XYZ file of C-alpha atoms in Angstrom:
246
model
C -12.310 -9.051 0.675
C -11.351 -6.133 2.936
C -14.104 -3.810 1.736
C -16.756 -6.295 2.904
C -14.988 -6.871 6.227
C -14.558 -3.164 6.906
C -18.206 -2.445 6.152
C -19.242 -5.118 8.662
C -17.038 -3.459 11.296
C -18.052 0.116 10.348
C -14.385 0.919 9.676
C -12.962 3.022 6.874
C -9.402 2.543 5.629
C -7.651 4.118 2.667
C -5.973 1.597 0.392
C -2.351 2.289 -0.583
C -0.523 0.677 -3.508
C 2.296 -1.541 -2.279
C 5.819 -1.165 -3.621
C 8.380 -3.816 -4.493
C 12.124 -3.464 -4.174
C 14.868 -4.717 -6.505
C 15.618 -8.416 -6.703
C 18.810 -9.608 -5.029
C 21.645 -10.169 -7.479
C 24.899 -12.100 -7.191
C 26.149 -13.886 -4.114
C 25.020 -12.375 -0.840
C 27.359 -14.403 1.410
C 26.448 -14.213 5.081
C 23.119 -12.412 5.295
C 22.124 -12.170 8.956
C 18.592 -10.844 9.442
C 19.629 -9.517 12.877
C 22.350 -7.248 11.434
C 21.723 -3.686 10.227
C 23.506 -4.403 6.911
C 21.104 -7.252 6.095
C 20.194 -7.454 2.390
C 16.386 -7.684 2.209
C 14.399 -9.621 -0.351
C 12.539 -7.635 -3.018
C 9.336 -8.098 -1.035
C 10.929 -7.003 2.239
C 12.481 -3.940 0.583
C 9.170 -3.004 -1.025
C 7.326 -3.422 2.269
C 9.822 -1.099 3.966
C 9.360 1.470 1.172
C 5.565 1.244 1.421
C 5.574 1.712 5.185
C 8.043 4.604 4.914
C 5.852 6.410 2.367
C 2.767 6.011 4.586
C 4.575 7.235 7.709
C 6.192 10.191 5.911
C 2.800 11.361 4.692
C 1.456 11.045 8.236
C 4.335 12.991 9.794
C 4.547 15.753 7.194
C 1.047 16.135 5.731
C -1.400 15.168 8.455
C -2.682 16.901 11.581
C -3.857 13.625 13.141
C -2.272 12.501 16.399
C -2.306 8.775 15.618
C -2.265 6.589 12.507
C -3.599 3.043 12.073
C -1.798 0.964 9.426
C -2.889 -2.561 8.451
C -1.597 -4.986 5.833
C -3.899 -6.124 3.043
C -3.850 -9.685 4.407
C -5.185 -8.572 7.794
C -8.040 -10.458 9.440
C -10.108 -8.537 11.991
C -11.525 -10.109 15.143
C -15.284 -10.642 14.998
C -15.578 -8.557 18.186
C -13.053 -5.940 17.060
C -15.005 -2.882 18.260
C -15.880 -4.489 21.607
C -12.290 -5.582 22.284
C -10.859 -2.217 21.264
C -13.319 -0.441 23.540
C -12.263 -2.670 26.448
C -8.543 -1.810 26.194
C -7.278 -0.154 29.377
C -5.082 2.862 30.074
C -1.861 0.816 30.043
C -2.558 -0.099 26.417
C -2.786 3.561 25.444
C -0.048 5.126 27.582
C 2.403 5.300 24.687
C -0.113 6.762 22.262
C -1.359 9.312 24.796
C 2.208 10.467 25.456
C 2.718 10.989 21.716
C 5.722 8.693 21.538
C 4.548 5.063 21.544
C 2.756 2.440 19.474
C -0.111 0.018 20.042
C 0.162 -3.265 18.173
C -3.191 -4.892 17.533
C -1.419 -8.077 16.467
C 1.928 -9.775 16.967
C 3.769 -12.921 16.003
C 5.437 -14.876 18.816
C 7.350 -17.997 17.791
C 8.268 -19.576 21.139
C 7.703 -19.643 24.898
C 11.177 -18.295 25.676
C 13.322 -19.200 28.667
C 11.761 -16.839 31.242
C 12.185 -17.031 34.218
C 15.276 -19.183 33.713
C 18.451 -17.190 33.121
C 20.654 -18.250 30.229
C 24.414 -18.110 30.702
C 24.901 -17.779 26.938
C 23.430 -14.290 27.238
C 25.678 -11.583 28.604
C 25.030 -11.066 32.325
C 22.782 -14.153 32.386
C 19.636 -12.748 30.821
C 16.457 -14.647 29.959
C 14.905 -15.134 26.542
C 11.463 -13.531 26.137
C 8.374 -15.127 24.623
C 4.938 -16.354 25.680
C 6.132 -17.106 29.231
C 7.221 -13.516 29.825
C 3.995 -12.165 28.293
C 1.867 -14.381 30.558
C 3.872 -13.324 33.622
C 3.590 -9.603 32.875
C -0.137 -9.714 32.188
C -0.660 -11.715 35.362
C 1.052 -8.948 37.330
C -0.611 -5.958 35.661
C -4.055 -7.362 34.902
C -3.900 -5.371 31.670
C -5.263 -6.404 28.293
C -1.846 -5.466 26.891
C 1.743 -6.586 27.325
C 4.943 -4.669 26.705
C 6.888 -5.110 23.513
C 10.129 -7.100 23.502
C 12.265 -8.772 20.875
C 10.070 -11.900 20.566
C 7.003 -9.841 19.554
C 7.456 -9.387 15.809
C 4.949 -8.752 13.038
C 3.406 -5.511 11.763
C 0.057 -6.548 10.302
C -1.947 -3.983 12.338
C -0.330 -1.130 14.277
C -1.419 2.240 15.691
C 1.418 4.798 15.626
C 1.810 8.063 17.486
C 3.480 10.936 15.646
C 6.631 10.621 17.730
C 6.918 6.894 17.095
C 6.366 7.355 13.357
C 9.302 9.761 13.224
C 11.509 7.308 15.110
C 10.524 4.514 12.714
C 11.510 6.679 9.731
C 14.888 7.370 11.329
C 15.434 3.652 11.943
C 14.557 2.818 8.329
C 17.405 5.091 7.208
C 19.877 3.486 9.606
C 18.986 -0.202 9.196
C 18.003 -2.486 6.310
C 16.509 -5.225 8.502
C 12.910 -6.399 7.889
C 10.397 -3.730 8.868
C 8.865 -5.513 11.846
C 12.246 -5.555 13.621
C 11.697 -1.862 14.307
C 9.545 -2.664 17.335
C 12.510 -4.344 19.010
C 14.483 -1.162 18.381
C 11.733 1.046 19.802
C 11.480 -1.088 22.936
C 15.256 -1.034 23.361
C 15.406 2.770 23.336
C 12.559 3.097 25.833
C 9.600 3.832 23.547
C 6.333 2.392 24.945
C 5.292 -0.534 22.732
C 2.041 -2.176 23.797
C 0.490 -5.344 22.363
C -3.222 -6.120 22.735
C -4.434 -9.547 23.898
C -6.348 -11.237 22.493
C -5.110 -9.795 19.258
C -7.664 -7.613 17.520
C -6.145 -8.621 14.187
C -4.093 -11.473 12.762
C -2.476 -12.143 9.387
C -4.134 -14.398 6.820
C -1.737 -17.326 6.602
C -3.272 -19.723 4.079
C -1.286 -18.124 1.258
C 2.355 -17.622 0.344
C 3.770 -14.329 1.563
C 4.476 -11.752 -1.145
C 7.026 -10.124 1.196
C 9.127 -13.245 1.736
C 7.832 -16.355 -0.075
C 10.686 -18.451 1.369
C 9.903 -17.817 5.040
C 10.120 -20.987 7.082
C 6.391 -21.467 7.580
C 5.760 -21.772 3.843
C 8.987 -23.055 2.316
C 7.770 -26.669 2.236
C 4.136 -25.930 1.320
C 3.377 -27.101 -2.230
C -0.399 -26.631 -2.537
C -3.462 -25.158 -0.839
C -3.853 -28.134 1.512
C -0.283 -27.956 2.755
C -0.540 -24.186 3.120
C -3.661 -24.650 5.242
C -1.842 -27.207 7.398
C 1.088 -24.837 7.847
C -1.353 -22.045 8.739
C -2.984 -24.205 11.421
C 0.436 -25.040 12.845
C 1.347 -21.364 13.044
C -2.006 -20.416 14.577
C -1.180 -22.804 17.435
C 2.372 -21.472 17.873
C 1.221 -17.829 17.877
C -1.851 -18.554 20.058
C -4.189 -17.220 17.380
C -7.760 -18.555 17.606
C -8.338 -18.343 13.876
C -12.053 -19.133 14.100
C -12.657 -15.848 15.937
C -11.491 -13.715 12.998
C -13.311 -12.629 9.878
C -12.123 -14.020 6.571
């Protein structure tokens, strides 16, 4: 599937064999995905190992300044080259500084509470999401928004060398799912930019091999129900699925 898509886009990517971690055993008790001692699924652990191997090779054995990594279930926008060429300087400020990342896709699950402050957050903070993204892009006029905790997903990312090193350090310190690293990078001041519209999305009409029990697919029993779940998620994430190559 990808070979045909890449040839249509005049792109060349090197395929890498994915790894799979050990299966969970015994009782795991409280297993909070937001905690650094989270116990990942076999798929999540393998995904972390695969990403770590790719980034280590980039940091230690490559002279390139940036690295593009995409999952094998990636779908590219039909106007990928045009949209990438139209990205502005704000999108690339992190990459050009050698310390940031550019996400060509993201997964946002909610609108958030912005601009309303929530007393349940310390110091009355707001909860990010689509509302905050819309507000920021309205102010900057950029094709990109800044990363924050609500922008998860790692289906298509461009890394600078500095960011790749920081990701490897985080992988040693935390066992959380890989895409939580972008929250960490944003928190420590690393420029994380997200392109809109997304140049890539994830193919959703299948069960995830990383986490088959994730909420979007847990109740899907056949191809029809998977397709319905995919359509529901496309709407939540604001993905116009018809604009992406199969």
